[in-house]
Coordinates of C-alpha atoms in Angstrom, one line a residue:
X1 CA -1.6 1.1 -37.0
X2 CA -0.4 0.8 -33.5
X3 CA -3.3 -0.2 -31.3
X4 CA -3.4 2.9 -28.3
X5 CA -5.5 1.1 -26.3
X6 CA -2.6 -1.6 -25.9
X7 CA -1.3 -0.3 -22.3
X8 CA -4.6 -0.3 -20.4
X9 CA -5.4 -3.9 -22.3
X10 CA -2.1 -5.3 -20.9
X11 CA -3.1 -3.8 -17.6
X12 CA -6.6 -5.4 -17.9
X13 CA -4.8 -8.5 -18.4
X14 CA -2.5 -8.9 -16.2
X15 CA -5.2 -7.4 -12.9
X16 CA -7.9 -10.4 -14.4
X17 CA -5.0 -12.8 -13.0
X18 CA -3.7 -10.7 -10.5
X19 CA -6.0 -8.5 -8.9
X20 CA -8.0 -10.4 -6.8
X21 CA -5.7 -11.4 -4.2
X22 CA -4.5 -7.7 -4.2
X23 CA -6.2 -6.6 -1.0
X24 CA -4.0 -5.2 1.9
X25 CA -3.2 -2.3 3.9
X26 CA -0.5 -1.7 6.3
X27 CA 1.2 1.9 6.0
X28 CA -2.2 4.1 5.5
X29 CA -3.4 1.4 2.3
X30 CA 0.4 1.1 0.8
X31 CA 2.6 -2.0 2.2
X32 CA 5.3 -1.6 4.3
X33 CA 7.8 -3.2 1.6
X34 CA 8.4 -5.2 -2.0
X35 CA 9.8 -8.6 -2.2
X36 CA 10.4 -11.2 0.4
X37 CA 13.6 -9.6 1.2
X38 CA 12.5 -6.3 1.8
X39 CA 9.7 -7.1 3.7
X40 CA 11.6 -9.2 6.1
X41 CA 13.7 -6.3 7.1
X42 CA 10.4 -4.1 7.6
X43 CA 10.9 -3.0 3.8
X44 CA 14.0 -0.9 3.8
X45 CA 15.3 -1.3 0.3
X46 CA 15.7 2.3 -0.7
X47 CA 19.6 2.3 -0.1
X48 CA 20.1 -2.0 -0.2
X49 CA 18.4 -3.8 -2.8
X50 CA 18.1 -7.2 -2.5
X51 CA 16.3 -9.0 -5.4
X52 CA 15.0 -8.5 -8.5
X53 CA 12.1 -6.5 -7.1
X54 CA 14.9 -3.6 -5.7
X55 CA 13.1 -0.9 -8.5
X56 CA 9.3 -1.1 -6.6
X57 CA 11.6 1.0 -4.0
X58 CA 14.1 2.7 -6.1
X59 CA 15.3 1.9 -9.4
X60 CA 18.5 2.9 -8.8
X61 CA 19.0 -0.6 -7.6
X62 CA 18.0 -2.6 -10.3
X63 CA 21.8 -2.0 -11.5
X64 CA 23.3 -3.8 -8.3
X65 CA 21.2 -7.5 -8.4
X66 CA 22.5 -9.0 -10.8
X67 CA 20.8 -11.3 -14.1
X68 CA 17.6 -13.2 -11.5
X69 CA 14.0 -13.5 -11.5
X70 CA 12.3 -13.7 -8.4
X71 CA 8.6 -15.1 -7.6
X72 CA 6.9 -14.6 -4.2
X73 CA 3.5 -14.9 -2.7
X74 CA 2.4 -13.3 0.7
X75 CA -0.4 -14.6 2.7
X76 CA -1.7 -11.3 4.4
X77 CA -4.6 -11.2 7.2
X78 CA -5.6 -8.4 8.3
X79 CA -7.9 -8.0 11.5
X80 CA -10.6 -5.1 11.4
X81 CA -13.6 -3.7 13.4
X82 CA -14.8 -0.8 14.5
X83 CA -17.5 0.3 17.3
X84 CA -20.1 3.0 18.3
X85 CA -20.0 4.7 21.2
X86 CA -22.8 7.4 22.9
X87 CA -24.9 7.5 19.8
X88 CA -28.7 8.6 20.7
X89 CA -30.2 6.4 17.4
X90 CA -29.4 2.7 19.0
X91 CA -27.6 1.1 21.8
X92 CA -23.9 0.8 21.4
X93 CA -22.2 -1.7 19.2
X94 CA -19.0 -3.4 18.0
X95 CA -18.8 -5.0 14.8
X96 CA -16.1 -7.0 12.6
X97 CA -15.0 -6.3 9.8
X98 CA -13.4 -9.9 9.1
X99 CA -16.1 -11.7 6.9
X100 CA -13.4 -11.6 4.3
X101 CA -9.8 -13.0 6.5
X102 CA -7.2 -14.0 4.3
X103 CA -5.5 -12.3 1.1
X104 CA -2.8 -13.9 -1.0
X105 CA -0.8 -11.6 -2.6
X106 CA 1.7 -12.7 -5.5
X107 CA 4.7 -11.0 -7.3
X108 CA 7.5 -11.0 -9.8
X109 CA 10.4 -9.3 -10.2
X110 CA 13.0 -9.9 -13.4
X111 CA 16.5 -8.1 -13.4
X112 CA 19.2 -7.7 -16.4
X113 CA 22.5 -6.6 -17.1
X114 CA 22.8 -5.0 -20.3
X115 CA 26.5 -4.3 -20.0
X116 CA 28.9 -2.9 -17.3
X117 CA 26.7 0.0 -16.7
X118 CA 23.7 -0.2 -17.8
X119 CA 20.7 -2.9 -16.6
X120 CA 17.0 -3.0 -17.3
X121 CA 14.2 -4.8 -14.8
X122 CA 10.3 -5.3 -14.4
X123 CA 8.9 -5.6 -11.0
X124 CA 5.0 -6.7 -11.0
X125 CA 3.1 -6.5 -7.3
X126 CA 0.3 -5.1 -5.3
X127 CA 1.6 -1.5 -4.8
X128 CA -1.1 -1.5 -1.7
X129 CA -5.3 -1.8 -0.8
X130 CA -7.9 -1.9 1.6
X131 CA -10.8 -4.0 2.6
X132 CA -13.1 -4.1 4.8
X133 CA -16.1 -6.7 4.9
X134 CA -19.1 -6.2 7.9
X135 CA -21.1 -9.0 7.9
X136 CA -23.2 -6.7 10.3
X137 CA -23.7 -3.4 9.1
X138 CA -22.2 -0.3 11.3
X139 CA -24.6 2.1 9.8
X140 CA -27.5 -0.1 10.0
X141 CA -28.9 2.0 12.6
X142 CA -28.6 5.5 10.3
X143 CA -30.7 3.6 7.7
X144 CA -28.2 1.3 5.9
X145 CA -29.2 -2.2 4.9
X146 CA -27.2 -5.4 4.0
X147 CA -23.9 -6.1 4.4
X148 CA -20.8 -3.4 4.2
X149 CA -17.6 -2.8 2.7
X150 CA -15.1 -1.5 0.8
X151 CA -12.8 -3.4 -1.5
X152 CA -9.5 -1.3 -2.9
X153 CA -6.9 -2.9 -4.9
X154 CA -3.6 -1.5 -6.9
X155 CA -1.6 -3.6 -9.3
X156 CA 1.6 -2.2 -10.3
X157 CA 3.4 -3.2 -13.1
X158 CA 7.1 -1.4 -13.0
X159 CA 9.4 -1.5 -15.9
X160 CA 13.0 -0.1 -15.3
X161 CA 16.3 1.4 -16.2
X162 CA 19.2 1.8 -14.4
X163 CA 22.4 3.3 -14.7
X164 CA 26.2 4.1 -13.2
X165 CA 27.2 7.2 -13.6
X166 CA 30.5 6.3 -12.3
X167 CA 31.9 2.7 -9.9
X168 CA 29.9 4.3 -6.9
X169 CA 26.8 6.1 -8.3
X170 CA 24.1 5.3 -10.0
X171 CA 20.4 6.3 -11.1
X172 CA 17.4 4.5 -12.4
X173 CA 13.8 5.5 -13.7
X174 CA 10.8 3.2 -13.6
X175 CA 7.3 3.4 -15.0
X176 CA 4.7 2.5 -12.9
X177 CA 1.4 1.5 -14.9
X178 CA -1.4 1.4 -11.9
X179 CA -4.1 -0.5 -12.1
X180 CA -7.0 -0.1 -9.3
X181 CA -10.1 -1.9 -8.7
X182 CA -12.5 -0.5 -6.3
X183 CA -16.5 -1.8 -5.0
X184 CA -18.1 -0.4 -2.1
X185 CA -21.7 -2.0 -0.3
X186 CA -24.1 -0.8 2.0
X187 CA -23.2 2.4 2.2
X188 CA -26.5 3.3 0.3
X189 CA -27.6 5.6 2.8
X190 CA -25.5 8.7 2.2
X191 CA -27.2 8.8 -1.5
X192 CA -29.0 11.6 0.2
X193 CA -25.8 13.6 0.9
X194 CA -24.6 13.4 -2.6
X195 CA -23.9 14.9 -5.6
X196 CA -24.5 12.0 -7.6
X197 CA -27.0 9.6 -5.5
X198 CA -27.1 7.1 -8.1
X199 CA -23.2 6.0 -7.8
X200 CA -22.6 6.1 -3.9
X201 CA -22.9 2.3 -3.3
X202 CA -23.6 -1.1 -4.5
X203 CA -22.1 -0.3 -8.2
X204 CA -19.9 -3.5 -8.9
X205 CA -16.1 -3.6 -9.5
X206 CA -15.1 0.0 -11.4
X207 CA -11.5 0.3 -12.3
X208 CA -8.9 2.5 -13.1
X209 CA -5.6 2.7 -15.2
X210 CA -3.1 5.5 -14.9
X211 CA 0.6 5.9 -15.0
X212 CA 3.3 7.5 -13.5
X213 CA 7.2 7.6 -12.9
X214 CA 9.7 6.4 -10.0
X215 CA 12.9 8.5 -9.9
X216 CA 16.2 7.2 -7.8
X217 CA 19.4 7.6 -7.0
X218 CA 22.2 5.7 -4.8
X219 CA 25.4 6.4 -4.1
X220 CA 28.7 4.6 -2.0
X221 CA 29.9 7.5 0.2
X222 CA 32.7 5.4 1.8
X223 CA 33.5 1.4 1.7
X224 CA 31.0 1.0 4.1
X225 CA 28.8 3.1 3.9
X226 CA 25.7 3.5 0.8
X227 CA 22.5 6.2 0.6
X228 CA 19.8 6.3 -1.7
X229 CA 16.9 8.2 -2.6
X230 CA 13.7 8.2 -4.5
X231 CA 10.8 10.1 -5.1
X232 CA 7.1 8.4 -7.1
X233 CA 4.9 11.0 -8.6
X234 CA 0.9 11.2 -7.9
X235 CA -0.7 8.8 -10.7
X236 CA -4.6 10.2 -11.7
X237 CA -7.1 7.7 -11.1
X238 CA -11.0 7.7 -11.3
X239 CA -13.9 5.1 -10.8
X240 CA -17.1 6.6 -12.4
X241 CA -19.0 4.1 -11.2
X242 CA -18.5 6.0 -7.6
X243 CA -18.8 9.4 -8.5
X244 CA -21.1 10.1 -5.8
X245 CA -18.8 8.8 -3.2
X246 CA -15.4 10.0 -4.1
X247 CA -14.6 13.4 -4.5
X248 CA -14.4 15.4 -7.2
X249 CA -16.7 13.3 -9.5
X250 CA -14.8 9.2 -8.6
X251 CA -11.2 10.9 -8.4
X252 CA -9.0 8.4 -6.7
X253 CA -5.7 9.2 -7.2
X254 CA -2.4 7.2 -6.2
X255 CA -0.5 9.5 -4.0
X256 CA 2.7 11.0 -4.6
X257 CA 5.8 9.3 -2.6
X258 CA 9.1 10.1 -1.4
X259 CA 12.0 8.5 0.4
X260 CA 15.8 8.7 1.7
X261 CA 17.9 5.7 2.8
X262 CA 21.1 4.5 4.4
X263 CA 23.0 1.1 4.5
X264 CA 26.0 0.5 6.5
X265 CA 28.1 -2.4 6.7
X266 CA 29.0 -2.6 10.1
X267 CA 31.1 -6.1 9.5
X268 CA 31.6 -8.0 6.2
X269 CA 28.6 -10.5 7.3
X270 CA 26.5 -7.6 9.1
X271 CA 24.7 -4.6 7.7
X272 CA 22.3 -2.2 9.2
X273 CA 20.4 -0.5 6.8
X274 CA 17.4 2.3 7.6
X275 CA 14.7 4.3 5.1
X276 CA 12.4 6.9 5.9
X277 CA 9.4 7.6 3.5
X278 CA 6.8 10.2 3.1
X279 CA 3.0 9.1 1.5
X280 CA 0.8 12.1 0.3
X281 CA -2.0 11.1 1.7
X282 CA -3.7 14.7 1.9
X283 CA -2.7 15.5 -1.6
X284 CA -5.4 12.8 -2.8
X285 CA -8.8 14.7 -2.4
X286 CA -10.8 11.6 -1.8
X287 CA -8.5 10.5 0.8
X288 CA -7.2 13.6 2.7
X289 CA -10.4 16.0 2.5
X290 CA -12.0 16.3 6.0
X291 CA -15.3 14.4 6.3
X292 CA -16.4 17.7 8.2
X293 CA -17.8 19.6 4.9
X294 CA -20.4 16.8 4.1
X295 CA -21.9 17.7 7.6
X296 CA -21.6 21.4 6.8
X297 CA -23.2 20.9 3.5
X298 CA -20.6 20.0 1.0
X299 CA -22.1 16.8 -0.6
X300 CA -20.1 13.8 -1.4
X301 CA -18.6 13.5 -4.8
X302 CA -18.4 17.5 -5.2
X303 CA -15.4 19.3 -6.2
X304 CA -12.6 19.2 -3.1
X305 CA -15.4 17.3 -1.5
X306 CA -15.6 15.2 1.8
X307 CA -13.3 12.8 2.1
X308 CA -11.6 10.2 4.8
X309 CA -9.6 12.9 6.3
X310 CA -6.2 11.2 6.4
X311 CA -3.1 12.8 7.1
X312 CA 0.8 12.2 5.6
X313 CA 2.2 8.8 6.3
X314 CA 5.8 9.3 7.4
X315 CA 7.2 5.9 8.0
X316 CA 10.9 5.4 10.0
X317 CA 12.1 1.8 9.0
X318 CA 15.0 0.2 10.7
X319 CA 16.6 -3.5 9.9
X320 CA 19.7 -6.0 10.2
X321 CA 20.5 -7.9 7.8
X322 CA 23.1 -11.0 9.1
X323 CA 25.1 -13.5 7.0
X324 CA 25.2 -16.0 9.5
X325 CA 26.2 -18.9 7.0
X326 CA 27.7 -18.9 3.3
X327 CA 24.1 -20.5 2.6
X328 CA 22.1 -18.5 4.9
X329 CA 20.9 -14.9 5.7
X330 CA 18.8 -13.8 8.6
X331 CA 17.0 -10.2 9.0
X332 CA 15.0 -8.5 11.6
X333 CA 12.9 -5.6 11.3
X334 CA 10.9 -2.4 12.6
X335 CA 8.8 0.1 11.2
X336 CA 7.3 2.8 13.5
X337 CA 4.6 5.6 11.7
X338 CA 2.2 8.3 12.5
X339 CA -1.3 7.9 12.8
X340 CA -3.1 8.7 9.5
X341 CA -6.3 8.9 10.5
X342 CA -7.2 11.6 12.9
X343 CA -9.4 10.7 15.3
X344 CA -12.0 13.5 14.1
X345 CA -12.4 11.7 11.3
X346 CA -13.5 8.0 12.3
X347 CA -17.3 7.8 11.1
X348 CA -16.3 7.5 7.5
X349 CA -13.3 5.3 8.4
X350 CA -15.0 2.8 9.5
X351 CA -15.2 1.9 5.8
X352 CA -11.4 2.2 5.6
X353 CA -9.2 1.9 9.1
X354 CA -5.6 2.0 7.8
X355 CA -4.7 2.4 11.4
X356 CA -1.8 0.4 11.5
X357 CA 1.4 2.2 12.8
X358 CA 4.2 -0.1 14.0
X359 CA 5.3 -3.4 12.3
X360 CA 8.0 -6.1 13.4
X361 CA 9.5 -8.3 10.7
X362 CA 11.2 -11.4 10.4
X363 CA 13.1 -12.7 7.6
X364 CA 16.0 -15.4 6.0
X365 CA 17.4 -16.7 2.9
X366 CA 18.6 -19.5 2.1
X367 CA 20.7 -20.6 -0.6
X368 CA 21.1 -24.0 -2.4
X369 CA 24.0 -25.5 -3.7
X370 CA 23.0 -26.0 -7.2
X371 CA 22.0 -22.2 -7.5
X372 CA 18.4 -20.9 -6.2
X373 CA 17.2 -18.9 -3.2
X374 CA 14.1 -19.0 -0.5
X375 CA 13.5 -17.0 0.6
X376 CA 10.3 -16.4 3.9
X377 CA 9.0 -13.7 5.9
X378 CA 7.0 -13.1 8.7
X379 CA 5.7 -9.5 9.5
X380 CA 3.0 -8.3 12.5
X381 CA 1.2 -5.3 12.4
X382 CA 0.3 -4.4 15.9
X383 CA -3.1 -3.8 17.0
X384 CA -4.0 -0.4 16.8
X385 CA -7.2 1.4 17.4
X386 CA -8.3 5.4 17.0
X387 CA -11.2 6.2 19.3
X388 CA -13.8 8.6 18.2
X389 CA -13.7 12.7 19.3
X390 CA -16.9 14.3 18.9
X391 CA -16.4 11.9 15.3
X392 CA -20.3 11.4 15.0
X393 CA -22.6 14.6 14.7
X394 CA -25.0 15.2 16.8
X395 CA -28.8 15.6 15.7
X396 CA -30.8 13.8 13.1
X397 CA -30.3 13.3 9.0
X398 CA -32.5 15.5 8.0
X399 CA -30.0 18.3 9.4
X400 CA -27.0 17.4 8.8
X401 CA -26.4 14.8 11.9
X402 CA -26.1 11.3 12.8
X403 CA -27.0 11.5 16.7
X404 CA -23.4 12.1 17.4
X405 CA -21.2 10.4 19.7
X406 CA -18.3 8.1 18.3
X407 CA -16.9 5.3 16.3
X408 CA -14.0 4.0 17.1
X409 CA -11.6 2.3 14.7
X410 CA -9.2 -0.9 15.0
X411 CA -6.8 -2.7 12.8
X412 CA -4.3 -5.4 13.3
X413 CA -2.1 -7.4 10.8
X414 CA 0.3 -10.7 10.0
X415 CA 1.5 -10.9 6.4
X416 CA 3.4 -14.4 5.9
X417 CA 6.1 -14.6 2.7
X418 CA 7.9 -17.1 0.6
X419 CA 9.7 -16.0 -2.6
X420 CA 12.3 -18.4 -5.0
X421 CA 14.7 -16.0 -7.2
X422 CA 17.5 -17.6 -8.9
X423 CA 20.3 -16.0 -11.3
X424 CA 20.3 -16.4 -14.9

């Protein structure tokens, strides 16, 4: 009998080696590309695969890289803090969120040709995440004790299919198998806003496995000129263990994605190549609900309860990408997004600033005689920070308010790369 439990066990598997050096955030929690490549030209990819990872973006792709295998590992360190401002319960404050610095991130991509038309591909990586670590709690002065944090994490393991329709067209579908781990500490004090005060805080590692599919298509309008698109549904995801945080009893759902892309080649050695993509954030109750209905009585982990109040990520990526040498590639890269997190919204995101908006990438290849490629990146988040409006309520716990003021909110980021692919 076929074991049904087999998916979620290979999942299990694969996060026990993976998953704890998953933690990152740089558009809203998702990263800003997939393979060294990618992320080198500030993760266009939707229109101009590159590697063996091409079907993380669009699986259309995977028909144009060839027979390779790809291996990367990105060191990513993010910078994180937040302050309190005006607040009648304590003097004003500024903590770090940095007790945990440096996250290594590894993935694997494997591409093959079937025949003329037809090629098949796996791409394993950390879809995106979020941590935050205080050494020195932020809500201390509301009750809170120990340290605080959240840790997020998201393993995606993509198998896919890819397909010309005809010498210029092609389409691809991919499977994306999500696996999230989640933990959250010293948050304790909101058990008395909750639905379920037992599971707001200090629960462990829960997890999650769900599953969803990647759509795309690309297409060569003119010798020069190629466009792609793709579009990622919402997968369901829920950690039980935090059913008094999350809304609608632990629901943390991976949003639903979309995106359009272009690559031109402006010279045989030169091509310009630009994306823009659209995360759902607000679709995802426990992300997008407005923290505003816990204060107006709506307790946490309720149905279309509070949440961190994010808004849609749309993300306008631009890149070059330069054959300088028959051996080496260069690539240079910006991203520029809206803000996600409205400032309204701050107290809770202190847990979570994914305030990150405009990145700057840097990127090469370069190819060895005897067959192999390394590939290295270098990508900078820049500094951002969302100051509080009227983000803290005023007046004490016991009705509904925190002593009001503000917290204000920072984030800033530098992701280092190295990747070796070969062809088989």
């Amino acid at each position: 009998m076929r074991d049904s439990k087999l998916p979620g066990r290979t999942l299990t598997l694969a996060a026990a080696l993976l998953a704890p050096a998953l933690s990152h955030a740089t558009n809203g929690y998702f990263s800003h590309g997939y393979g060294a490549a990618s992320e080198g030209a500030a993760g266009v990819g939707i229109a101009l695969p590159q590697d063996a990872l091409a079907a993380a973006t669009n699986p259309a792709g995977t028909v144009a890289v060839g027979n390779r295998v790809d291996l990367g590992l990105d060191a990513f360190a993010p910078r994180r803090g937040a302050s309190i401002t005006g607040n009648t319960f304590g003097t004003d404050a500024s903590y770090s969120g940095d007790a945990s610095k440096t996250f290594f991130i590894p993935n694997f991509g494997y591409a093959r040709q079937l025949n003329a038309t037809t090629a098949v591909g796996l791409a394993v990586y950390g879809n995106g995440g979020m941590n935050t670590d205080y050494a020195s709690n932020p809500y201390a002065r509301f009750g809170a004790t120990g340290s605080a944090g959240v840790n997020l994490e998201q393993l995606f393991i993509t198998p896919s299919v890819a397909y010309k329709l005809a010498e210029n067209h092609s389409v691809g579908v991919a499977l994306n198998l999500a696996y999230q781990r989640f933990s959250a500490k010293g948050v304790g004090f909101f058990a008395g806003f909750s639905s379920a005060p037992a599971n707001v805080s200090d629960q462990g590692t829960d997890s999650s496995t769900g599953a969803g599919v990647r759509l795309g298509w690309s297409g060569k309008l003119t010798p020069t000129l190629t466009v792609g698109a793709t579009w990622a549904s919402k997968i369901t995801g829920r950690f039980k263990k935090y059913k008094g945080l999350f809304a609608d009893g632990g629901g943390f759902d991976i949003p639903e994605n979309y995106g359009l892309g272009l690559a031109l080649a402006a010279t045989p050695d030169l091509t310009l190549a630009a994306d823009v993509q659209t995360i759902r954030y607000s679709q995802v109750g426990s992300v997008g609900d407005s923290v505003a209905s816990l204060f107006a009585g709506t307790p946490l982990g309720a149905s279309h309860g509070p949440g961190f109040g994010w808004k849609d990520s749309t993300v306008f990526k631009l890149a070059a990408v330069q054959r300088v040498r028959s051996d080496l590639v260069l690539r240079v890269g910006v991203s520029v997004a809206n803000e996600v997190v409205p400032a309204s919204q701050t107290f809770f995101n202190i847990l979570a600033p994914g305030v990150v908006k405009n990145h700057l990438t840097l990127g090469g290849t370069w190819s060895a005689t005897k067959g192999g490629e390394l590939t290295g990146f270098f990508a900078h988040g820049f500094g951002q920070t969302v100051n509080g409006a009227n983000s803290i309520p005023p007046g004490a716990p016991s009705a509904g308010g925190f002593g009001g003021g503000n917290a204000n909110v920072h984030l800033q980021e530098n992701i280092i790369g190295i990747s070796y692919g070969w062809k088989l």
